[in-house]
Amino acid sequence: MGKRETKEPAKPSTAWQGTYGDMITLMLCFFVMLYDPTEVDAAAMSQIQASISLETNSMEDPRGGQSLSSGRMSDLGNNINTLPALEKGKSLSVARKKAVSVFAPEINSTKITISSDERGLVITLASDAFFEEGSADLNIEETRDVLLKLAKFFQDPKLKDRRFRIEGHTDNTPISNERFPSNWELSATRAINTLHYLSDFGANEDQFSVAGYADTRPFVSNETKEGQAYNRRVDIIILDEGHF
């Protein structure tokens, strides 16, 4: 009686892998489309980066603890100490979203720009839209509605525990007259006048401070007229806790 031939079992089909790969790719594309980089909380991201840095250095040290040098540890400690508390960071992120929505027309017309840096949330008023060149008097007829919106924005209950700073800046064109002996006086007066109008329109001036930086903190180069116009600005900052 001959031996029965044993058939090898058929290999499982891998056709499903193509469908699975397509599904994963579609899901990735979907979530990428949902991602909005303007909603990233800078404070939360800094906390994550600090945590990763600590964890990485702990893993590199076979004894367990942190292998950072004292200098780097000191710098890292200072950075962490200046980060806002979690709830403060959330409120700042919410404030940014609301500001982008409320001031959308002004952003589109380049009267206002909104950004974030180490100071906090920065609402920049284009000086040429608010002031005449070399003047600290607000073009109130043209900017009244914007200032009213700003004052109302700063009265938001979610910002009641926040501090704001108004910073005046100029380009590098020298100025010298009876009212403004230098750009220092011009930049400071622009900040003060902005505060006066916001206060008149209902903002709580006790939450504000003012500063004038003349041409010492240019945003871009002053070598062109466009650059000078960009540097003539007033920044209103919702301060991070580390900059109160």
Coordinates of N, CA and C in Angstrom, one line a residue:
M1 N 0.9 -1.2 0.0 CA 0.0 0.0 0.0 C 0.9 1.2 0.0
G2 N 0.8 2.1 -1.0 CA 1.7 3.3 -1.1 C 1.4 4.3 -0.1
K3 N 2.4 5.1 0.2 CA 2.3 6.2 1.1 C 1.4 7.3 0.6
R4 N 0.5 7.8 1.4 CA -0.4 8.9 1.0 C 0.4 10.2 1.0
E5 N 0.3 10.9 -0.1 CA 1.1 12.1 -0.2 C 0.5 13.2 0.8
T6 N 1.3 13.9 1.6 CA 0.8 14.9 2.5 C 0.9 16.3 1.8
K7 N -0.2 16.9 1.7 CA -0.2 18.2 1.1 C 0.1 19.3 2.1
E8 N 1.0 20.2 1.7 CA 1.3 21.3 2.6 C 0.1 22.3 2.7
P9 N -0.2 22.8 3.9 CA -1.3 23.7 4.0 C -1.1 25.0 3.2
A10 N -2.1 25.5 2.6 CA -2.0 26.7 1.8 C -1.6 27.9 2.7
K11 N -0.7 28.7 2.1 CA -0.2 29.9 2.9 C -1.4 30.9 3.0
P12 N -1.5 31.5 4.2 CA -2.6 32.5 4.4 C -2.4 33.7 3.5
S13 N -3.6 34.1 3.0 CA -3.5 35.3 2.1 C -3.1 36.6 2.8
T14 N -2.3 37.4 2.1 CA -1.8 38.6 2.7 C -2.5 39.8 2.0
A15 N -3.6 39.5 1.3 CA -4.3 40.6 0.6 C -4.8 41.7 1.6
W16 N -5.2 41.2 2.8 CA -5.7 42.2 3.8 C -4.8 43.3 4.2
Q17 N -3.4 43.0 4.0 CA -2.4 44.0 4.4 C -2.5 45.3 3.6
G18 N -2.9 45.1 2.3 CA -3.0 46.3 1.5 C -4.2 47.1 1.9
T19 N -5.3 46.5 2.3 CA -6.5 47.2 2.8 C -6.2 47.9 4.1
Y20 N -5.5 47.2 5.0 CA -5.1 47.7 6.3 C -4.2 48.9 6.1
G21 N -3.2 48.8 5.3 CA -2.3 49.9 5.0 C -3.0 51.1 4.5
D22 N -3.9 50.9 3.6 CA -4.7 52.1 3.0 C -5.5 52.7 4.1
M23 N -6.1 51.9 5.0 CA -6.9 52.5 6.1 C -6.1 53.3 7.1
I24 N -4.9 52.8 7.4 CA -4.0 53.6 8.3 C -3.6 54.9 7.7
T25 N -3.2 54.8 6.4 CA -2.8 56.0 5.7 C -3.9 57.1 5.7
L26 N -5.2 56.6 5.4 CA -6.3 57.6 5.4 C -6.5 58.2 6.8
M27 N -6.4 57.4 7.8 CA -6.6 57.9 9.2 C -5.5 58.9 9.5
L28 N -4.2 58.7 9.0 CA -3.1 59.6 9.3 C -3.4 60.9 8.6
C29 N -3.9 60.9 7.3 CA -4.2 62.1 6.6 C -5.3 62.9 7.2
F30 N -6.3 62.1 7.8 CA -7.5 62.8 8.4 C -7.0 63.6 9.6
F31 N -6.1 63.0 10.5 CA -5.7 63.7 11.7 C -4.7 64.8 11.4
V32 N -4.0 64.7 10.3 CA -3.1 65.8 9.9 C -3.9 67.0 9.5
M33 N -5.0 66.7 8.8 CA -5.9 67.8 8.3 C -6.6 68.5 9.5
L34 N -6.8 67.7 10.6 CA -7.4 68.3 11.8 C -6.4 69.1 12.6
Y35 N -5.1 68.9 12.4 CA -4.1 69.5 13.2 C -4.0 71.0 12.9
D36 N -4.1 71.9 13.9 CA -3.9 73.3 13.7 C -2.8 73.8 14.5
P37 N -1.6 74.1 13.8 CA -0.4 74.5 14.6 C -0.6 75.8 15.4
T38 N -1.6 76.6 15.1 CA -1.9 77.8 15.9 C -2.4 77.5 17.3
E39 N -2.9 76.3 17.5 CA -3.5 75.9 18.7 C -2.5 75.3 19.7
V40 N -1.3 75.1 19.3 CA -0.3 74.5 20.1 C 0.0 75.4 21.3
D41 N -0.1 74.8 22.5 CA 0.2 75.6 23.7 C 1.7 75.6 24.0
A42 N 2.3 76.8 23.8 CA 3.7 76.9 23.9 C 4.2 76.5 25.3
A43 N 3.5 76.8 26.3 CA 3.9 76.5 27.7 C 3.8 75.0 27.9
A44 N 2.7 74.3 27.4 CA 2.6 72.9 27.6 C 3.7 72.2 26.8
M45 N 4.1 72.7 25.6 CA 5.1 72.1 24.8 C 6.5 72.2 25.5
S46 N 6.7 73.3 26.2 CA 8.0 73.5 26.9 C 8.1 72.6 28.1
Q47 N 6.9 72.3 28.7 CA 6.9 71.4 29.8 C 7.2 70.0 29.4
I48 N 6.7 69.6 28.2 CA 6.9 68.3 27.6 C 8.4 68.1 27.3
Q49 N 9.0 69.2 26.7 CA 10.4 69.1 26.3 C 11.3 69.0 27.5
A50 N 10.9 69.7 28.6 CA 11.7 69.7 29.8 C 11.7 68.3 30.4
S51 N 10.5 67.7 30.4 CA 10.3 66.3 30.9 C 11.1 65.3 30.2
I52 N 11.1 65.4 28.8 CA 11.8 64.5 28.0 C 13.3 64.7 28.3
S53 N 13.8 65.9 28.4 CA 15.2 66.2 28.7 C 15.6 65.5 30.0
L54 N 14.8 65.6 31.0 CA 15.1 65.0 32.3 C 15.1 63.5 32.2
E55 N 14.1 63.0 31.5 CA 14.0 61.5 31.4 C 15.2 60.9 30.6
T56 N 15.6 61.6 29.5 CA 16.7 61.2 28.7 C 18.0 61.1 29.5
N57 N 18.3 62.2 30.2 CA 19.5 62.2 31.0 C 19.5 61.2 32.2
S58 N 18.3 61.0 32.7 CA 18.3 59.9 33.8 C 18.6 58.6 33.2
M59 N 18.1 58.3 32.0 CA 18.4 57.0 31.4 C 19.9 56.9 31.0
E60 N 20.5 58.0 30.7 CA 21.9 57.9 30.3 C 22.8 57.7 31.5
D61 N 22.3 58.0 32.7 CA 23.1 57.8 33.9 C 22.8 56.5 34.5
P62 N 23.7 55.5 34.5 CA 23.5 54.1 35.0 C 23.1 54.1 36.5
R63 N 23.4 55.1 37.2 CA 23.1 55.1 38.6 C 21.7 55.6 38.9
G64 N 21.0 55.9 37.9 CA 19.6 56.4 38.1 C 19.4 57.8 38.1
G65 N 19.7 58.7 38.9 CA 19.4 60.1 38.9 C 19.7 60.9 37.7
Q66 N 19.8 62.2 37.8 CA 19.9 63.1 36.7 C 21.4 63.3 36.5
S67 N 21.9 63.3 35.2 CA 23.3 63.4 34.9 C 23.6 64.8 34.4
L68 N 22.7 65.7 34.6 CA 22.9 67.1 34.2 C 24.0 67.8 35.0
S69 N 24.8 68.6 34.4 CA 25.8 69.4 35.2 C 25.0 70.4 36.0
S70 N 25.7 71.0 37.0 CA 25.0 71.9 37.9 C 24.6 73.2 37.1
G71 N 25.4 73.6 36.1 CA 25.0 74.8 35.4 C 23.8 74.5 34.5
R72 N 23.7 73.4 33.9 CA 22.6 73.0 33.0 C 21.4 72.8 33.9
M73 N 21.6 72.2 35.1 CA 20.5 72.0 36.0 C 19.9 73.3 36.4
S74 N 20.8 74.2 36.7 CA 20.3 75.6 37.2 C 19.5 76.2 36.1
D75 N 20.0 76.2 34.8 CA 19.3 76.8 33.7 C 17.9 76.1 33.5
L76 N 17.9 74.8 33.6 CA 16.7 74.0 33.5 C 15.7 74.4 34.6
G77 N 16.2 74.5 35.8 CA 15.4 74.9 36.9 C 14.7 76.2 36.7
N78 N 15.5 77.2 36.2 CA 15.0 78.5 35.9 C 13.9 78.5 34.9
N79 N 14.1 77.7 33.8 CA 13.1 77.6 32.8 C 11.8 77.0 33.3
I80 N 11.9 75.9 34.1 CA 10.7 75.3 34.7 C 10.0 76.3 35.6
N81 N 10.8 77.0 36.4 CA 10.1 78.0 37.3 C 9.4 79.1 36.6
T82 N 9.7 79.4 35.4 CA 9.1 80.4 34.7 C 7.9 79.9 33.9
L83 N 7.7 78.6 33.8 CA 6.5 78.1 33.1 C 5.2 78.4 33.9
P84 N 4.1 78.7 33.3 CA 2.9 78.9 34.0 C 2.3 77.6 34.5
A85 N 1.5 77.8 35.6 CA 0.8 76.6 36.1 C -0.1 76.1 35.0
L86 N -0.5 74.8 35.2 CA -1.3 74.2 34.1 C -2.6 75.0 33.8
E87 N -3.3 75.4 34.8 CA -4.5 76.1 34.5 C -4.2 77.5 33.8
K88 N -3.1 78.1 34.2 CA -2.7 79.4 33.6 C -2.4 79.2 32.1
G89 N -1.7 78.0 31.9 CA -1.3 77.7 30.5 C -2.5 77.5 29.7
K90 N -3.5 76.8 30.2 CA -4.8 76.5 29.5 C -5.5 77.8 29.2
S91 N -5.5 78.7 30.2 CA -6.3 80.0 29.9 C -5.6 80.8 28.9
L92 N -4.3 80.8 28.8 CA -3.5 81.5 27.8 C -3.8 80.9 26.4
S93 N -3.9 79.6 26.3 CA -4.2 79.0 25.0 C -5.6 79.3 24.6
V94 N -6.6 79.4 25.5 CA -7.9 79.7 25.2 C -8.0 81.2 24.8
A95 N -7.2 82.1 25.5 CA -7.2 83.5 25.1 C -6.6 83.7 23.7
R96 N -5.7 82.9 23.3 CA -5.1 83.0 21.9 C -6.2 82.6 20.9
K97 N -6.9 81.5 21.1 CA -7.9 81.1 20.2 C -9.0 82.2 20.1
K98 N -9.4 82.7 21.2 CA -10.4 83.8 21.2 C -9.9 85.0 20.5
A99 N -8.7 85.4 20.7 CA -8.1 86.6 20.1 C -8.1 86.4 18.6
V100 N -7.7 85.2 18.1 CA -7.6 85.0 16.7 C -9.0 85.1 16.0
S101 N -10.0 84.7 16.8 CA -11.4 84.7 16.3 C -11.9 86.2 16.3
V102 N -11.7 86.8 17.5 CA -12.3 88.2 17.6 C -11.7 89.2 16.7
F103 N -10.4 89.1 16.5 CA -9.7 90.1 15.7 C -9.3 89.6 14.3
A104 N -10.1 88.6 13.8 CA -9.9 88.1 12.5 C -9.9 89.2 11.4
P105 N -10.9 90.1 11.4 CA -10.8 91.2 10.4 C -9.6 92.0 10.4
E106 N -9.1 92.4 11.7 CA -8.0 93.2 11.8 C -6.7 92.4 11.4
I107 N -6.7 91.1 11.7 CA -5.5 90.3 11.3 C -5.5 90.3 9.8
N108 N -6.6 90.1 9.1 CA -6.6 90.0 7.7 C -6.2 91.3 7.0
S109 N -6.5 92.4 7.7 CA -6.1 93.7 7.1 C -4.7 94.2 7.6
T110 N -4.0 93.3 8.4 CA -2.7 93.6 8.9 C -2.6 94.7 9.9
K111 N -3.8 95.1 10.5 CA -3.7 96.1 11.5 C -3.2 95.5 12.8
I112 N -3.5 94.2 13.0 CA -3.1 93.5 14.2 C -2.5 92.1 13.8
T113 N -1.5 91.7 14.6 CA -0.9 90.4 14.4 C -0.9 89.8 15.8
I114 N -1.1 88.5 15.9 CA -1.1 87.7 17.2 C 0.0 86.7 17.1
S115 N 0.8 86.6 18.2 CA 1.9 85.6 18.2 C 2.1 85.3 19.7
S116 N 3.0 84.3 19.9 CA 3.4 83.9 21.2 C 4.9 83.9 21.3
D117 N 5.5 84.3 22.5 CA 6.9 84.2 22.7 C 7.1 84.0 24.2
E118 N 8.3 84.1 24.7 CA 8.6 83.8 26.1 C 7.9 84.7 27.0
R119 N 7.4 85.9 26.5 CA 6.7 86.8 27.4 C 5.3 86.4 27.6
G120 N 4.7 85.8 26.6 CA 3.3 85.4 26.7 C 2.6 85.5 25.4
L121 N 1.3 85.8 25.4 CA 0.5 86.1 24.2 C 0.7 87.5 23.8
V122 N 1.1 87.8 22.5 CA 1.4 89.1 22.1 C 0.4 89.6 21.0
I123 N -0.3 90.7 21.3 CA -1.2 91.3 20.3 C -0.4 92.6 19.8
T124 N 0.0 92.6 18.6 CA 0.8 93.7 18.0 C -0.1 94.6 17.2
L125 N -0.1 95.9 17.5 CA -0.8 96.9 16.8 C 0.2 97.5 15.8
A126 N -0.1 97.5 14.5 CA 0.7 98.1 13.5 C 0.7 99.6 13.7
S127 N 1.8 100.2 14.0 CA 1.9 101.6 14.4 C 1.3 102.5 13.3
D128 N 1.6 102.2 12.0 CA 1.1 103.0 10.9 C -0.4 103.1 10.9
A129 N -1.1 102.1 11.4 CA -2.6 102.0 11.4 C -3.1 102.8 12.6
F130 N -2.3 103.0 13.6 CA -2.8 103.6 14.8 C -2.2 105.0 15.1
F131 N -1.0 105.3 14.6 CA -0.3 106.5 14.9 C 0.2 107.1 13.6
E132 N 0.3 108.4 13.5 CA 1.1 109.0 12.4 C 2.5 108.9 12.7
E133 N 3.4 108.9 11.7 CA 4.8 108.7 11.9 C 5.3 109.9 12.7
G134 N 6.1 109.5 13.8 CA 6.6 110.6 14.7 C 5.6 111.1 15.6
S135 N 4.4 110.5 15.7 CA 3.4 111.0 16.6 C 3.0 109.9 17.6
A136 N 2.5 110.4 18.8 CA 2.0 109.4 19.8 C 0.5 109.6 19.9
D137 N -0.1 110.4 19.1 CA -1.6 110.6 19.1 C -2.3 109.5 18.3
L138 N -3.2 108.8 18.9 CA -3.9 107.7 18.2 C -4.8 108.3 17.2
N139 N -4.9 107.6 16.0 CA -5.9 107.9 15.0 C -7.2 107.4 15.5
I140 N -7.8 108.1 16.5 CA -9.0 107.5 17.2 C -10.2 107.3 16.2
E141 N -10.4 108.2 15.3 CA -11.5 108.0 14.4 C -11.4 106.7 13.6
E142 N -10.2 106.3 13.2 CA -10.0 105.1 12.4 C -9.9 103.9 13.3
T143 N -9.5 104.0 14.5 CA -9.2 102.8 15.3 C -10.1 102.7 16.5
R144 N -11.1 103.5 16.7 CA -12.0 103.4 17.8 C -12.6 102.0 18.0
D145 N -13.1 101.5 16.9 CA -13.8 100.2 17.0 C -12.8 99.1 17.4
V146 N -11.5 99.2 16.9 CA -10.5 98.2 17.3 C -10.2 98.3 18.8
L147 N -10.0 99.5 19.3 CA -9.7 99.7 20.7 C -10.9 99.3 21.6
L148 N -12.1 99.5 21.1 CA -13.2 99.0 21.9 C -13.2 97.5 22.0
K149 N -12.9 96.8 20.9 CA -12.8 95.4 20.9 C -11.7 94.9 21.8
L150 N -10.6 95.6 21.8 CA -9.5 95.2 22.6 C -9.8 95.4 24.1
A151 N -10.5 96.5 24.4 CA -10.9 96.7 25.8 C -11.8 95.7 26.3
K152 N -12.8 95.3 25.5 CA -13.7 94.3 25.8 C -13.0 92.9 26.0
F153 N -12.1 92.6 25.1 CA -11.3 91.4 25.2 C -10.6 91.3 26.5
F154 N -10.0 92.4 27.0 CA -9.2 92.3 28.2 C -10.1 92.3 29.4
Q155 N -11.4 92.5 29.3 CA -12.4 92.3 30.4 C -12.9 90.9 30.5
D156 N -12.5 90.0 29.7 CA -13.0 88.6 29.7 C -12.7 88.1 31.1
P157 N -13.7 87.5 31.8 CA -13.5 86.9 33.1 C -12.4 85.9 33.2
K158 N -12.1 85.2 32.1 CA -11.0 84.2 32.1 C -9.6 84.9 32.2
L159 N -9.6 86.2 32.0 CA -8.3 86.9 32.1 C -8.2 87.8 33.4
K160 N -9.2 87.6 34.3 CA -9.2 88.5 35.4 C -8.0 88.4 36.3
D161 N -7.3 87.3 36.3 CA -6.1 87.1 37.2 C -4.8 87.3 36.4
R162 N -5.0 87.8 35.2 CA -3.8 88.0 34.3 C -3.3 89.4 34.4
R163 N -2.0 89.6 34.1 CA -1.4 90.9 34.0 C -1.1 91.2 32.5
F164 N -1.2 92.5 32.1 CA -0.9 92.9 30.7 C 0.2 93.9 30.7
R165 N 1.0 93.9 29.7 CA 2.0 95.0 29.5 C 1.9 95.6 28.1
I166 N 1.8 96.9 28.0 CA 1.8 97.6 26.7 C 3.2 98.1 26.5
E167 N 3.8 97.7 25.4 CA 5.2 98.0 25.0 C 5.2 98.9 23.7
G168 N 5.8 100.1 23.8 CA 5.9 100.9 22.6 C 7.3 100.7 22.0
H169 N 7.3 100.7 20.6 CA 8.5 100.6 19.9 C 8.6 101.6 18.7
T170 N 9.8 101.9 18.3 CA 9.9 102.8 17.2 C 10.9 102.2 16.2
D171 N 11.1 102.9 15.0 CA 12.1 102.5 14.1 C 13.4 103.3 14.6
N172 N 14.4 103.2 13.7 CA 15.7 103.8 14.1 C 15.9 105.2 13.6
T173 N 14.8 105.8 13.1 CA 14.9 107.2 12.7 C 14.9 108.1 13.9
P174 N 16.0 109.0 14.0 CA 16.1 109.8 15.2 C 15.0 110.9 15.2
I175 N 14.5 111.2 16.4 CA 13.5 112.3 16.6 C 14.0 113.2 17.7
S176 N 13.8 114.5 17.5 CA 14.1 115.4 18.6 C 13.3 116.7 18.4
N177 N 12.3 116.8 19.3 CA 11.5 118.1 19.3 C 11.1 118.4 20.7
E178 N 10.3 119.4 20.9 CA 10.0 119.8 22.2 C 9.2 118.8 23.0
R179 N 8.4 118.0 22.2 CA 7.5 117.0 22.9 C 8.3 115.7 23.1
F180 N 9.1 115.3 22.1 CA 9.8 114.0 22.2 C 11.3 114.3 22.0
P181 N 12.1 114.4 23.0 CA 13.5 114.6 22.8 C 14.2 113.4 22.2
S182 N 13.6 112.2 22.3 CA 14.2 111.1 21.6 C 13.1 110.0 21.4
N183 N 13.5 108.9 20.8 CA 12.5 107.8 20.5 C 12.1 107.1 21.8
W184 N 12.8 107.3 22.9 CA 12.4 106.8 24.2 C 11.1 107.4 24.6
E185 N 11.0 108.7 24.6 CA 9.8 109.4 25.0 C 8.6 109.1 24.1
L186 N 8.9 109.0 22.8 CA 7.9 108.7 21.8 C 7.3 107.3 22.0
S187 N 8.2 106.3 22.2 CA 7.7 104.9 22.4 C 6.9 104.8 23.7
A188 N 7.4 105.4 24.7 CA 6.7 105.3 26.0 C 5.3 106.0 26.0
T189 N 5.3 107.2 25.3 CA 4.0 107.9 25.2 C 3.0 107.2 24.4
R190 N 3.4 106.5 23.3 CA 2.5 105.7 22.6 C 1.9 104.6 23.4
A191 N 2.7 104.0 24.2 CA 2.2 102.9 25.1 C 1.2 103.5 26.1
I192 N 1.5 104.6 26.7 CA 0.7 105.3 27.7 C -0.7 105.7 27.1
N193 N -0.6 106.3 25.9 CA -1.9 106.7 25.3 C -2.8 105.6 24.9
T194 N -2.1 104.5 24.5 CA -2.9 103.3 24.3 C -3.6 102.8 25.5
L195 N -2.9 102.8 26.6 CA -3.5 102.4 27.9 C -4.7 103.3 28.3
H196 N -4.5 104.6 28.1 CA -5.6 105.6 28.5 C -6.9 105.3 27.7
Y197 N -6.8 105.0 26.4 CA -8.0 104.7 25.7 C -8.6 103.3 26.1
L198 N -7.7 102.3 26.3 CA -8.3 101.0 26.8 C -9.0 101.2 28.1
S199 N -8.4 102.0 29.0 CA -9.0 102.3 30.3 C -10.3 103.0 30.1
D200 N -10.3 104.0 29.3 CA -11.6 104.8 29.0 C -12.7 103.9 28.5
F201 N -12.3 102.9 27.7 CA -13.3 102.0 27.1 C -13.6 100.8 28.0
G202 N -13.2 100.8 29.3 CA -13.6 99.8 30.2 C -12.6 98.8 30.7
A203 N -11.4 98.8 30.2 CA -10.4 97.8 30.6 C -9.9 98.3 32.0
N204 N -9.5 97.3 32.9 CA -9.0 97.6 34.2 C -7.6 98.0 34.2
E205 N -7.3 99.3 34.3 CA -5.9 99.7 34.2 C -5.0 99.2 35.3
D206 N -5.6 98.7 36.4 CA -4.7 98.1 37.4 C -4.0 96.8 37.0
Q207 N -4.5 96.2 35.9 CA -3.9 95.0 35.4 C -2.8 95.3 34.4
F208 N -2.6 96.5 34.1 CA -1.6 96.9 33.1 C -0.3 97.5 33.6
S209 N 0.7 97.4 32.8 CA 1.9 98.2 33.0 C 2.3 98.6 31.6
V210 N 3.2 99.6 31.6 CA 3.6 100.2 30.3 C 5.2 100.2 30.2
A211 N 5.7 100.2 29.0 CA 7.1 100.3 28.8 C 7.4 100.9 27.4
G212 N 8.5 101.6 27.3 CA 8.9 102.1 26.0 C 10.3 101.6 25.7
Y213 N 10.5 101.1 24.5 CA 11.8 100.5 24.2 C 12.5 101.2 23.0
A214 N 12.0 102.4 22.6 CA 12.6 103.1 21.5 C 12.8 102.1 20.3
D215 N 14.0 102.2 19.8 CA 14.4 101.3 18.6 C 15.3 100.1 19.0
T216 N 15.3 99.8 20.4 CA 16.3 98.8 20.9 C 15.8 97.4 20.6
R217 N 14.6 97.2 20.3 CA 14.1 95.8 20.1 C 13.4 95.7 18.7
P218 N 14.1 95.9 17.6 CA 13.5 95.7 16.3 C 13.0 94.3 16.1
F219 N 11.9 94.2 15.4 CA 11.4 92.9 15.0 C 12.1 92.4 13.8
V220 N 12.3 93.3 12.8 CA 13.1 93.0 11.6 C 14.1 94.1 11.4
S221 N 14.9 93.9 10.4 CA 15.9 94.9 10.1 C 15.3 96.3 9.7
N222 N 16.0 97.4 10.2 CA 15.5 98.7 9.8 C 16.1 99.2 8.5
E223 N 16.7 98.4 7.8 CA 17.4 98.8 6.5 C 16.5 99.2 5.4
T224 N 15.2 98.8 5.5 CA 14.2 99.1 4.5 C 13.1 99.9 5.1
K225 N 12.3 100.6 4.3 CA 11.2 101.3 4.7 C 10.1 100.4 5.3
E226 N 10.0 99.2 4.6 CA 9.0 98.2 5.1 C 9.4 97.7 6.4
G227 N 10.7 97.5 6.6 CA 11.2 97.0 7.9 C 11.0 98.0 9.0
Q228 N 11.2 99.3 8.7 CA 11.0 100.4 9.7 C 9.5 100.4 10.1
A229 N 8.6 100.3 9.1 CA 7.2 100.4 9.3 C 6.8 99.2 10.2
Y230 N 7.4 98.1 10.0 CA 7.0 96.9 10.9 C 7.5 97.1 12.3
N231 N 8.7 97.7 12.4 CA 9.2 97.9 13.8 C 8.5 99.0 14.6
R232 N 7.8 100.0 13.9 CA 7.0 101.0 14.6 C 5.7 100.3 15.0
R233 N 5.7 99.9 16.2 CA 4.5 99.0 16.7 C 4.3 99.2 18.1
V234 N 3.1 98.8 18.6 CA 2.8 98.7 20.0 C 2.4 97.3 20.3
D235 N 3.1 96.6 21.2 CA 2.7 95.3 21.6 C 1.9 95.3 22.9
I236 N 0.8 94.6 22.9 CA 0.1 94.4 24.2 C 0.2 92.9 24.5
I237 N 0.8 92.6 25.7 CA 1.1 91.3 26.0 C 0.3 90.8 27.2
I238 N -0.3 89.6 27.0 CA -0.9 88.9 28.1 C 0.3 88.1 28.7
L239 N 0.7 88.5 29.9 CA 2.0 88.0 30.4 C 1.9 86.6 30.9
D240 N 3.0 85.9 30.6 CA 3.2 84.6 31.2 C 3.6 84.9 32.7
E241 N 3.3 83.9 33.6 CA 3.5 84.2 35.0 C 4.9 84.5 35.3
G242 N 5.9 84.0 34.6 CA 7.3 84.3 34.8 C 7.7 85.7 34.5
H243 N 6.8 86.5 33.8 CA 7.1 87.8 33.4 C 6.3 88.8 34.1
F244 N 5.6 88.5 35.2 CA 4.7 89.4 35.9 C 5.6 90.5 36.5

